[in-house]
PDB file of C-alpha atoms in Angstrom:
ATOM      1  CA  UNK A   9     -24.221 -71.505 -21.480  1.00  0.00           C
ATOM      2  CA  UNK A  10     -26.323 -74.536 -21.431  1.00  0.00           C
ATOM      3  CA  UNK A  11     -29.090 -75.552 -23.236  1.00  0.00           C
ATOM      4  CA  UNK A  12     -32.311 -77.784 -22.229  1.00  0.00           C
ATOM      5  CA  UNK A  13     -33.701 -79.492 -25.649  1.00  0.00           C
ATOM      6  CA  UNK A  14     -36.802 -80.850 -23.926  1.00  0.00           C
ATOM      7  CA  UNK A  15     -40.043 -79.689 -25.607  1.00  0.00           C
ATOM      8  CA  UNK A  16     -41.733 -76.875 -24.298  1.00  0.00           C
ATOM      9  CA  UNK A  17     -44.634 -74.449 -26.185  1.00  0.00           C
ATOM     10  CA  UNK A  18     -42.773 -71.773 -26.135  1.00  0.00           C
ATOM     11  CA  UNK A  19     -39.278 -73.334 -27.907  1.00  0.00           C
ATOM     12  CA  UNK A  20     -35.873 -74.355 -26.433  1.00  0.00           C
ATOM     13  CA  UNK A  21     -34.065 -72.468 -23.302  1.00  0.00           C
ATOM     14  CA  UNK A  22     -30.694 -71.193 -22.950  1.00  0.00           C
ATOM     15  CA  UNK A  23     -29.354 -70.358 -19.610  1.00  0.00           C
ATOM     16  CA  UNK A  24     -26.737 -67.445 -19.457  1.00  0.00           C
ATOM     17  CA  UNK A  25     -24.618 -66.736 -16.547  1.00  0.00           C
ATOM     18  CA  UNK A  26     -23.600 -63.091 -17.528  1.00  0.00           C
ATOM     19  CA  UNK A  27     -21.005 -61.130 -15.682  1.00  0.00           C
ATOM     20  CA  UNK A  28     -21.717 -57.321 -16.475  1.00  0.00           C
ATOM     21  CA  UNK A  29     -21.492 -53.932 -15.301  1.00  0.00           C
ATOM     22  CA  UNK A  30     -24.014 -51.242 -14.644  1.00  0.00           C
ATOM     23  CA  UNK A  31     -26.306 -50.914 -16.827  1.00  0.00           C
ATOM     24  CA  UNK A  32     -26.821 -53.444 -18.872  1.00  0.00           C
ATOM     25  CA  UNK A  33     -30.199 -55.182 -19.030  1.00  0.00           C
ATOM     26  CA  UNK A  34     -30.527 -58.922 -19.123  1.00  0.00           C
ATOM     27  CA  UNK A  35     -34.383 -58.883 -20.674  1.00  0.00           C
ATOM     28  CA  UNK A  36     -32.694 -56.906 -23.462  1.00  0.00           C
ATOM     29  CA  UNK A  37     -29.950 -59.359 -24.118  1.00  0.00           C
ATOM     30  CA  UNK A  38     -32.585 -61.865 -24.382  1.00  0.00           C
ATOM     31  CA  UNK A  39     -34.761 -60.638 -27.029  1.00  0.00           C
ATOM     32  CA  UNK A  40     -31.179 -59.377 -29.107  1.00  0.00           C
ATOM     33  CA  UNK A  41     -29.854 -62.696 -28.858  1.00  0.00           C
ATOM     34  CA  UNK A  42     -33.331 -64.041 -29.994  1.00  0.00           C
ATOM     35  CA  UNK A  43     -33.335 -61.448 -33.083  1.00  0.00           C
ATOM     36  CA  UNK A  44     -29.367 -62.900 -33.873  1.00  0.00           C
ATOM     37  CA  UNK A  45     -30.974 -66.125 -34.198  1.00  0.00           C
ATOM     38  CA  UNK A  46     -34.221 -64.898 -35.938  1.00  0.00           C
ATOM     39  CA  UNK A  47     -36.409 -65.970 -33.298  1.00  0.00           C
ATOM     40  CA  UNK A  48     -38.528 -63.745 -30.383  1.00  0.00           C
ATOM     41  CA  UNK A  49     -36.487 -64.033 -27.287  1.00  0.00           C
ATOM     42  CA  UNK A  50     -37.716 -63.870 -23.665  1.00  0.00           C
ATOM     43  CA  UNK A  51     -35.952 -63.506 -19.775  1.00  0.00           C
ATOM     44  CA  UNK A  52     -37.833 -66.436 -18.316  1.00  0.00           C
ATOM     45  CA  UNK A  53     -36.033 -65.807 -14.618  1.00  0.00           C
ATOM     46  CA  UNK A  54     -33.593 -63.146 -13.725  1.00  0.00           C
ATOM     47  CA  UNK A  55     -31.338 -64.082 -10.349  1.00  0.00           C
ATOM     48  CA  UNK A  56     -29.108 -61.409  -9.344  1.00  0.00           C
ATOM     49  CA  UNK A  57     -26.045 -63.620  -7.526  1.00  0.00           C
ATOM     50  CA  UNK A  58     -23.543 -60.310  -6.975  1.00  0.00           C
ATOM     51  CA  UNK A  59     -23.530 -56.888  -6.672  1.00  0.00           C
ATOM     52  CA  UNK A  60     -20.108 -55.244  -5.766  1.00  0.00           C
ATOM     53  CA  UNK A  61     -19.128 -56.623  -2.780  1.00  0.00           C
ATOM     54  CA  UNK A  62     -22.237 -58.575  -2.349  1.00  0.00           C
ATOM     55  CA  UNK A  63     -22.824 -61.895  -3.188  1.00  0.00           C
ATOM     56  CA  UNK A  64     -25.362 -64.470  -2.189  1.00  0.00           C
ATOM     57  CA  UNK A  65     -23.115 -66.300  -0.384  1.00  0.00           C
ATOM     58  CA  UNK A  66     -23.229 -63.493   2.164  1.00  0.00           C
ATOM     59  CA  UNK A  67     -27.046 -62.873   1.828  1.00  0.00           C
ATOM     60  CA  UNK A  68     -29.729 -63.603   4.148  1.00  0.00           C
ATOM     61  CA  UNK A  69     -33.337 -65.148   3.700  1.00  0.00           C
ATOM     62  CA  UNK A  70     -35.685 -62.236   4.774  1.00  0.00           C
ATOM     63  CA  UNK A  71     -36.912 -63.898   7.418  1.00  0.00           C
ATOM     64  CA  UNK A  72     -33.435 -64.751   8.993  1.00  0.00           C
ATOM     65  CA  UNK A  73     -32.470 -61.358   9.070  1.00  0.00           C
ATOM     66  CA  UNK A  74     -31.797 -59.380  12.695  1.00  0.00           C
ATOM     67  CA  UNK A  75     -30.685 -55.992  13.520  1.00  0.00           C
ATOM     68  CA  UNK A  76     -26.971 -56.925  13.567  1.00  0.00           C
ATOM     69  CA  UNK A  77     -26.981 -58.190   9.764  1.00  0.00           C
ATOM     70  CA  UNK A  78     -28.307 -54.817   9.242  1.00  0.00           C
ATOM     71  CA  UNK A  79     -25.676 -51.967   8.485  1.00  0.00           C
ATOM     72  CA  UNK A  80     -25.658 -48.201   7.292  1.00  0.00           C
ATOM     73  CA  UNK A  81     -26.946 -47.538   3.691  1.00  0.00           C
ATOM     74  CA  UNK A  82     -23.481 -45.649   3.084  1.00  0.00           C
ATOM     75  CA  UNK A  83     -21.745 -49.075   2.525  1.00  0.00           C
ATOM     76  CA  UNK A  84     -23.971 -49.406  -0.338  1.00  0.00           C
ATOM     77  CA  UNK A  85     -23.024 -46.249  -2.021  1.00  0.00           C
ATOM     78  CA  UNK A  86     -20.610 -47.087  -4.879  1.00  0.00           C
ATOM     79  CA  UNK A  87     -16.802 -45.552  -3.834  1.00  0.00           C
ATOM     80  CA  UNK A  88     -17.005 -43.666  -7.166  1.00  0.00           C
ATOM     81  CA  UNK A  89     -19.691 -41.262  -5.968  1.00  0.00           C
ATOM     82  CA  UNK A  90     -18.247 -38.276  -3.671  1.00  0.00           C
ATOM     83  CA  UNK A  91     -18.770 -38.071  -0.486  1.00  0.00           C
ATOM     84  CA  UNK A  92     -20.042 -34.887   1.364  1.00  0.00           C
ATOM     85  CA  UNK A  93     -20.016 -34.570   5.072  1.00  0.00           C
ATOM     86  CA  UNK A  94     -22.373 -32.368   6.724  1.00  0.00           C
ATOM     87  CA  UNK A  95     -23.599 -30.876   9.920  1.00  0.00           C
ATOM     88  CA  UNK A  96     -26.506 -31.475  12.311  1.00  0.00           C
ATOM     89  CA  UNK A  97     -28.197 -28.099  10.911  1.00  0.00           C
ATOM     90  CA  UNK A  98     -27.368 -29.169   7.275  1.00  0.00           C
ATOM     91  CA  UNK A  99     -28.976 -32.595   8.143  1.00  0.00           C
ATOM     92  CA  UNK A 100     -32.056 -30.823   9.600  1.00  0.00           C
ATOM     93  CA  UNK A 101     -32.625 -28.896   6.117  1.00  0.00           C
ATOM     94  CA  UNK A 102     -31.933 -32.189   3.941  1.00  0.00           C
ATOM     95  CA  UNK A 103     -34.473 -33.729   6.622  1.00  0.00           C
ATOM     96  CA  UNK A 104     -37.260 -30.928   5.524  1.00  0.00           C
ATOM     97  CA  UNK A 105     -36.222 -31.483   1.348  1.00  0.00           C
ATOM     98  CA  UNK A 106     -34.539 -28.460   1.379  1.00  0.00           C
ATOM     99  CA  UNK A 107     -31.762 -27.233  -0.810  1.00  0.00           C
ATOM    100  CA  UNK A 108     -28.551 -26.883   0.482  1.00  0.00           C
ATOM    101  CA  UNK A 109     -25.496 -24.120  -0.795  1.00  0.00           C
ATOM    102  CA  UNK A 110     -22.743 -26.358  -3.083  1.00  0.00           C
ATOM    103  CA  UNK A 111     -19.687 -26.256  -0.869  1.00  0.00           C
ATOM    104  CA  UNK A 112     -17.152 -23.801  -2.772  1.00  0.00           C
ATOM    105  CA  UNK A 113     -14.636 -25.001  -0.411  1.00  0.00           C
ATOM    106  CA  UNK A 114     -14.741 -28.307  -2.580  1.00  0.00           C
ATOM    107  CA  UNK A 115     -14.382 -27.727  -6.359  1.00  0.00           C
ATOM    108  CA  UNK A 116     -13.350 -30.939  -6.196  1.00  0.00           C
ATOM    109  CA  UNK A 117     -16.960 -32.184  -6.181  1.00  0.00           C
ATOM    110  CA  UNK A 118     -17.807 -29.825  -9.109  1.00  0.00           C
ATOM    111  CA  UNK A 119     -18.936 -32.210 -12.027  1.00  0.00           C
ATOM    112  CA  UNK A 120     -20.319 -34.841 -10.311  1.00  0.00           C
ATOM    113  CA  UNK A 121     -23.842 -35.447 -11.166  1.00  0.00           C
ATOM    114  CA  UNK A 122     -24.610 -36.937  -7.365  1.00  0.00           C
ATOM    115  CA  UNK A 123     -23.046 -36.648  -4.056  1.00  0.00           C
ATOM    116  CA  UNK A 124     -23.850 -38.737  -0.701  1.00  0.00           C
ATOM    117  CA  UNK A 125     -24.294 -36.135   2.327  1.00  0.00           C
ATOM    118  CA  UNK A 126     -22.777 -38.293   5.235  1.00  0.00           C
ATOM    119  CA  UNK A 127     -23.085 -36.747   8.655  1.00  0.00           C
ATOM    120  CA  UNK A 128     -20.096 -36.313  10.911  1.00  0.00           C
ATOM    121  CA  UNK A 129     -19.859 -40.343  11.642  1.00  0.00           C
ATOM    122  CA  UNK A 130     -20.310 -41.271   8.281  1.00  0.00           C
ATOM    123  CA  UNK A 131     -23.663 -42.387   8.345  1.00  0.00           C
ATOM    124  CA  UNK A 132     -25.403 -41.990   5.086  1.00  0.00           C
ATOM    125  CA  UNK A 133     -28.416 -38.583   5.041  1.00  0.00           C
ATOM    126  CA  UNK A 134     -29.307 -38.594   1.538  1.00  0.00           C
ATOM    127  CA  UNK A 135     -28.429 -38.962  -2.056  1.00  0.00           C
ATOM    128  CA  UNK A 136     -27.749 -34.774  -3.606  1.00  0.00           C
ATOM    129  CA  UNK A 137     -27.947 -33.967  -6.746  1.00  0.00           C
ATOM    130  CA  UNK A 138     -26.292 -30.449  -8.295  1.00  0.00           C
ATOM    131  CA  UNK A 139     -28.888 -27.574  -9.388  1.00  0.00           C
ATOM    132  CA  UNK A 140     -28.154 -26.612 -13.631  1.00  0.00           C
ATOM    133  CA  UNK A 141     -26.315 -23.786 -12.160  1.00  0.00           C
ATOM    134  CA  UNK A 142     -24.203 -25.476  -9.851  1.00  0.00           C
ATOM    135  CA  UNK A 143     -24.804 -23.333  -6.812  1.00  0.00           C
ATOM    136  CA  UNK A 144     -26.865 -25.400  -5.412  1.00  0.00           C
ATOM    137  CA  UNK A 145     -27.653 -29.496  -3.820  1.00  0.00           C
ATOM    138  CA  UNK A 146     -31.223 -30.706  -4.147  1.00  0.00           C
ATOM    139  CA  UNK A 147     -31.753 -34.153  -1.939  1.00  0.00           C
ATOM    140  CA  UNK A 148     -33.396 -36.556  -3.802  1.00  0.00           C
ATOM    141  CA  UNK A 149     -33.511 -39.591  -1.643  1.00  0.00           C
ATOM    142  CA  UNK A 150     -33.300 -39.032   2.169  1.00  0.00           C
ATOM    143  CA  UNK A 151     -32.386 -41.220   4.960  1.00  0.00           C
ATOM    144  CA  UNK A 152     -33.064 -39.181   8.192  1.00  0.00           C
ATOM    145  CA  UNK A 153     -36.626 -37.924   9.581  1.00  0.00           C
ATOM    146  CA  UNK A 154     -37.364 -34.479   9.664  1.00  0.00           C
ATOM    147  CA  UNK A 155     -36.121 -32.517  12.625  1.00  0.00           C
ATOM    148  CA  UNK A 156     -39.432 -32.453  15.691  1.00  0.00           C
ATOM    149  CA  UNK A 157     -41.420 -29.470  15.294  1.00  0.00           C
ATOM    150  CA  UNK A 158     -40.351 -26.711  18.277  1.00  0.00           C
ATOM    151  CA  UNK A 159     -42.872 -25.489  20.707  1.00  0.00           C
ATOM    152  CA  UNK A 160     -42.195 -22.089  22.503  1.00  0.00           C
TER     153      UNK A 160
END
């Protein structure tokens, strides 16, 4: 924590470097530790300097990056959320927004409130989620292009 005294209109500022999990929110930590104090609290700037395995140190300027920096979305899945691999005709359907049948063959998976559908290489399709019955995966974000309309 450090503080900067100097005069500005809007009051002293306190910079926080805050190592959190998921789902906390920095603009609310601001305006609570404002209220604590009995003053209104604001998030001047917000920099993000790690994510999981990815820090700044290993970022890129946007216009310094090139196809080879770039990798597969599925490293940027978290390892908590399950993994389900599927096939080219499964990736066709998830391609069109279709839903697909909830593998029984993996009760495993039952529970989990997302899956990633990987194809047969691992590459990330889409993010699933499980119908309110279960029997079902609806894609919710998709990776792939539909499948080319066939002419006969």
């Amino acid at each position: 924590v450090a503080t900067d005294p100097s005069p500005r209109a809007w009051g002293p500022r306190i910079v926080l470097d805050v190592r959190c999990g998921t789902g906390t929110y920095m603009r609310a930590l601001a305006r609570d530790l404002g209220e604590l104090v009995g003053q209104h609290a604001f998030c001047e700037a917000l920099r993000r300097t790690e994510v999981g395995s990815f820090t700044l140190g290993r970022s890129h300027e946007p216009d310094a990056v090139t196809w080879s920096d770039v990798r597969d979305a599925a490293t940027l899945i978290d390892e908590a959320v399950p993994r389900l691999t599927i096939d080219a005709a499964a990736i066709d359907q998830v391609g069109l927004g279709a839903r697909l049948p909830f593998p029984a063959d993996r009760p495993e998976l039952a529970g989990a409130p997302h899956l990633a559908l990987v194809d047969a290489d691992g590459s990330f399709v889409a993010m699933a989620e499980p119908t309110t019955d279960g029997t079902l995966l609806q894609p919710r974000s998709v990776f792939v292009d539909p499948p080319a309309p066939r002419v006969e």
